[in-house]
Short mmCIF file of C-alpha atoms in Angstrom, two decimals:
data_model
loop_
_atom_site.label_atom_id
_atom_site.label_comp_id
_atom_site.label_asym_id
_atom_site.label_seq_id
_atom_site.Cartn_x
_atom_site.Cartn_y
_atom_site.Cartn_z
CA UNK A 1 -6.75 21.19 61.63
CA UNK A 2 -3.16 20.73 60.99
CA UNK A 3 -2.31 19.03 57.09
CA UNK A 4 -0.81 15.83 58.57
CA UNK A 5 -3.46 15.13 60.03
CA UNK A 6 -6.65 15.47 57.80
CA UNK A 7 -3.86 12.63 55.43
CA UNK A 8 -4.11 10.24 58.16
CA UNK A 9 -7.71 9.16 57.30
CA UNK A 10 -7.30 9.01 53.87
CA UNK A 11 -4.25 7.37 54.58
CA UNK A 12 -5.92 5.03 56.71
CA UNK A 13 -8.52 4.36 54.03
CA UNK A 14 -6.48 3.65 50.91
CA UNK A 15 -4.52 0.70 53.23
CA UNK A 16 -8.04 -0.85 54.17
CA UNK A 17 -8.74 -1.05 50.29
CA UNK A 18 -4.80 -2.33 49.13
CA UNK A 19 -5.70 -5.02 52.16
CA UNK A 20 -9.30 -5.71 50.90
CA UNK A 21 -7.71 -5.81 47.10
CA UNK A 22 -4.98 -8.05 48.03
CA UNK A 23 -7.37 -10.54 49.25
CA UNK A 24 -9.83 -10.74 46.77
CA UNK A 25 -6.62 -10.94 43.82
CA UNK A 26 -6.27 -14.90 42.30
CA UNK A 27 -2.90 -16.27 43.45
CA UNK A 28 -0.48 -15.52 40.53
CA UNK A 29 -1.71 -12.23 39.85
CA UNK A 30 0.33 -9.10 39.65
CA UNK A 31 0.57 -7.18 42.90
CA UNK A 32 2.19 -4.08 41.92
CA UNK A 33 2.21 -2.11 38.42
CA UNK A 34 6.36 -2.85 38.83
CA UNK A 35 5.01 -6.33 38.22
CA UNK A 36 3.71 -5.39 35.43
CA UNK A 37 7.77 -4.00 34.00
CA UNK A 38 8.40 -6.92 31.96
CA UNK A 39 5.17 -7.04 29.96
CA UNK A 40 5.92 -3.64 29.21
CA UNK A 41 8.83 -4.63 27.99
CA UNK A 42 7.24 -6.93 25.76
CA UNK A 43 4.77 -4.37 24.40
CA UNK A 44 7.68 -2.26 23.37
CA UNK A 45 9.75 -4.55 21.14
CA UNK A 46 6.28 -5.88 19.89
CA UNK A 47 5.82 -9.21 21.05
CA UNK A 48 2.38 -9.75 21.84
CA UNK A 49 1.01 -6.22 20.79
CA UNK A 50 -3.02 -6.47 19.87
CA UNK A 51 -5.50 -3.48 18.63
CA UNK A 52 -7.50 -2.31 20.64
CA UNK A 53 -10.02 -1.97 18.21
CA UNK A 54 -12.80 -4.09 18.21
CA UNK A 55 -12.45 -6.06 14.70
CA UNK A 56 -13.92 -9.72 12.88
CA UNK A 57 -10.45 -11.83 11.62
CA UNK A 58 -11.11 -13.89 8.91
CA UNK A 59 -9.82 -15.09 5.44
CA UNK A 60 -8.46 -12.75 3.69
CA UNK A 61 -8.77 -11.82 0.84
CA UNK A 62 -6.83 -13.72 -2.68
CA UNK A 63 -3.59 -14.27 -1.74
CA UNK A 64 -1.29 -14.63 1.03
CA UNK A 65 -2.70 -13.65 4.80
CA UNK A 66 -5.47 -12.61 6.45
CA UNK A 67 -8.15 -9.49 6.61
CA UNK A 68 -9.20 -8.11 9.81
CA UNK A 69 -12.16 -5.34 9.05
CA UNK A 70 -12.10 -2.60 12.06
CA UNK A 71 -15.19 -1.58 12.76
CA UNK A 72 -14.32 1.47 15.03
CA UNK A 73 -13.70 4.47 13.19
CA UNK A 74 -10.75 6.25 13.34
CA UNK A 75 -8.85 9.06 11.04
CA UNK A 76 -6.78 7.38 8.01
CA UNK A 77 -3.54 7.87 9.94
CA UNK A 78 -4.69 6.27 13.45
CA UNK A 79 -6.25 3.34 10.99
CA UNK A 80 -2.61 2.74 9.33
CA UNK A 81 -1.09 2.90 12.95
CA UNK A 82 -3.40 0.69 14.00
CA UNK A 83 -3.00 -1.77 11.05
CA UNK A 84 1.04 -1.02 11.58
CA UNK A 85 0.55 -2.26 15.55
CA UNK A 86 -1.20 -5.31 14.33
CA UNK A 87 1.66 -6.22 11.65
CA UNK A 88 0.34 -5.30 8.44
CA UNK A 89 -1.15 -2.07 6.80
CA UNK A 90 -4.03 -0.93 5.73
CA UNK A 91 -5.75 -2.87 2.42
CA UNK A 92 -3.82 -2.41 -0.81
CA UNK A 93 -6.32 -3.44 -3.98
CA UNK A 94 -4.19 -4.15 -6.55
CA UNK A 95 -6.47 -6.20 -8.79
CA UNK A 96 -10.41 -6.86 -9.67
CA UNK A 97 -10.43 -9.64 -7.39
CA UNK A 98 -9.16 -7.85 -4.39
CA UNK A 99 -11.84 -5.24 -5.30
CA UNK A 100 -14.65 -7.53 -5.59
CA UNK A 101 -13.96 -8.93 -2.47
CA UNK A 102 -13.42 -5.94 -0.41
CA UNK A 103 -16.90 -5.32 -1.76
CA UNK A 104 -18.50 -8.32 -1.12
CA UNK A 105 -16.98 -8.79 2.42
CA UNK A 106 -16.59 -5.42 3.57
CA UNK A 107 -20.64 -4.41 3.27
CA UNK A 108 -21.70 -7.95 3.88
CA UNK A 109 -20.79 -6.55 7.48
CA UNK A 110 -21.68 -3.07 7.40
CA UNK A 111 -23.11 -1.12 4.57
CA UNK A 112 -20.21 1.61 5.32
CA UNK A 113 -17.54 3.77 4.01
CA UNK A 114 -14.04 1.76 4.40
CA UNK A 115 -10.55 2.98 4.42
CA UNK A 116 -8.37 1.35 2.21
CA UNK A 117 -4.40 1.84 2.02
CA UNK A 118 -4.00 4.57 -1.18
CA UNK A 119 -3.20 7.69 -0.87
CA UNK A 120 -1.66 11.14 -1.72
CA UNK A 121 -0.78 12.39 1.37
CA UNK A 122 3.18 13.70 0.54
CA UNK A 123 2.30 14.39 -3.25
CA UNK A 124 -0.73 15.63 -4.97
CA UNK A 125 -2.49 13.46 -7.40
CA UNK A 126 0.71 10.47 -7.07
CA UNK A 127 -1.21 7.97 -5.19
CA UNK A 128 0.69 5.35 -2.77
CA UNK A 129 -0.62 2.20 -0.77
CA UNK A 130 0.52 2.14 2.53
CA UNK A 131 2.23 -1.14 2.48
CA UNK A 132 4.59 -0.50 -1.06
CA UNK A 133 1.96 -2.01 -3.45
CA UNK A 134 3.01 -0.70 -7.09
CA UNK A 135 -0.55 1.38 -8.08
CA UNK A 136 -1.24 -0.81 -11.46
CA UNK A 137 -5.28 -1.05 -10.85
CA UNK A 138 -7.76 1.64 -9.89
CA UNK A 139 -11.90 1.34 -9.40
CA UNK A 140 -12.48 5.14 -8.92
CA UNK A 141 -15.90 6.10 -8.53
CA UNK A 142 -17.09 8.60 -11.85
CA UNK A 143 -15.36 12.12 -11.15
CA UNK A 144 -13.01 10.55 -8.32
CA UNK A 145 -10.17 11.47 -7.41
CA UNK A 146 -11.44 15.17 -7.37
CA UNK A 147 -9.69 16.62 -4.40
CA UNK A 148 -12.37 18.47 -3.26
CA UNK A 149 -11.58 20.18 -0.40
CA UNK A 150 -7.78 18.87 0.55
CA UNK A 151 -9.32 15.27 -0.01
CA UNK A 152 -5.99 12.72 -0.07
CA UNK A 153 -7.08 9.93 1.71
CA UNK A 154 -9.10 7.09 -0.02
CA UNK A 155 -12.25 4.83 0.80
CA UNK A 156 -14.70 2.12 -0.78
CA UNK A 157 -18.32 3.72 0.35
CA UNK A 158 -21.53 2.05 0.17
CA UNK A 159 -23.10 4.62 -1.56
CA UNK A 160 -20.55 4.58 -4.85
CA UNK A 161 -21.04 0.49 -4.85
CA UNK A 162 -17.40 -0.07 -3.71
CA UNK A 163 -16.03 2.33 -6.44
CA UNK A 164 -12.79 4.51 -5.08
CA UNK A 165 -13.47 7.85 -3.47
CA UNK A 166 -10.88 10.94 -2.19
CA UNK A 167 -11.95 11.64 1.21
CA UNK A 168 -10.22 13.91 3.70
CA UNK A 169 -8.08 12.23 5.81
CA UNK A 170 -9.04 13.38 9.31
CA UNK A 171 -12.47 11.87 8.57
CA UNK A 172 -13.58 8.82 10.77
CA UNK A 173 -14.14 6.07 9.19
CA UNK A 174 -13.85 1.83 9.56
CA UNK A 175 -10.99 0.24 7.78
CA UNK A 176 -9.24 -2.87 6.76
CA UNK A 177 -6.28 -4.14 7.66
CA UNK A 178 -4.32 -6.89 5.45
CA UNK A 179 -1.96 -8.88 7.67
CA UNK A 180 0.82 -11.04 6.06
#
C-alpha cells in the first residue's frame, strides 16, 4: 500500500473529530491555539501569571501582604521561582513574630518541613533571604546551621518545633511564599 494512501484515513479521521470538537465548543471559545497568541502574550510580560501549585491564600503574616503556603513540594530553587511567578519570594523571618507565626500557621496545616527564603547558596556560612531582608534574627534549631553534607538551603520542620534547619537544596519540600 502506497504512503499517501494509508494518510487518507487518518486524515479522514482527525477532520471527523476537529468537526465533532467544533460543535461541542461554547460560542466564544478559542478555535485555534493562534487564538490563544495574545494570552501568551500576556503570560510573558506577567499580567495574569498564577502558580500552578496547589496553595491556601490567606493573611499573612505581621505586616504588609499576604502568605500563600504551597503545599506541593518542590526543590528550594523551583519554590523561589514559583514564589518569583506569583510576585513575591519565598518567606523572609526577620523577627519573633514572623517566627511564631510561621509556626503556628504553617503546621496548623500540615505537620511538615517548610522552606523559608534564607540561604547560603553563593557563599558559605553568609546567609541571604531571597527577597533582600537584612539577616538581623535567627531561630536555628541546637547545632544548626551544620552544613552537613552541602546543606545551604533552609527550612522550619516539624520535628525541631519550627526551629531553623540547613537542608540540601535539591530536597522537596512545601514552602511559603510572602506576597507584597
Amino acid at each position: 500500500m502506497h504512503r499517501a494512501e494509508r494518510r487518507r484515513p487518518r486524515r479522514r479521521r482527525l477532520l471527523g473529530l476537529r468537526r465533532r470538537l467544533r460543535r461541542q465548543r461554547p460560542r466564544g471559545a478559542p478555535g485555534r491555539a493562534g487564538d490563544l497568541r495574545p494570552r501568551r502574550r500576556q503570560l510573558q510580560r506577567g499580567v495574569g501569571r498564577r502558580s500552578a501549585v496547589p496553595a491556601l491564600r490567606g493573611e499573612g503574616p505581621p505586616g504588609p501582604g499576604t502568605a500563600q503556603l504551597c503545599f506541593v513540594a518542590l526543590p528550594f530553587a523551583e519554590a523561589e521561582a514559583d514564589c518569583v511567578v506569583q510576585g513575591g519570594h519565598l518567606l523572609s523571618i526577620p523577627s519573633q513574630e514572623i517566627q511564631d507565626w510561621v509556626v503556628a500557621e504553617a503546621f496548623s496545616i500540615a505537620n511538615n518541613d517548610w522552606w523559608i527564603g534564607l540561604n547560603d547558596v553563593d557563599a558559605e556560612d553568609d546567609f541571604v533571604w531571597t527577597d533582600g531582608t537584612p539577616l538581623e534574627f535567627t531561630a536555628w534549631n541546637e547545632g544548626e546551621p551544620n552544613n552537613s553534607g552541602e546543606e545551604d538551603c533552609v527550612n522550619v520542620p516539624a520535628w525541631a518545633g519550627g526551629l531553623w534547619n540547613d537542608l540540601a537544596c535539591d530536597a522537596p519540600r512545601p514552602y511559603i511564599c510572602k506576597i507584597p
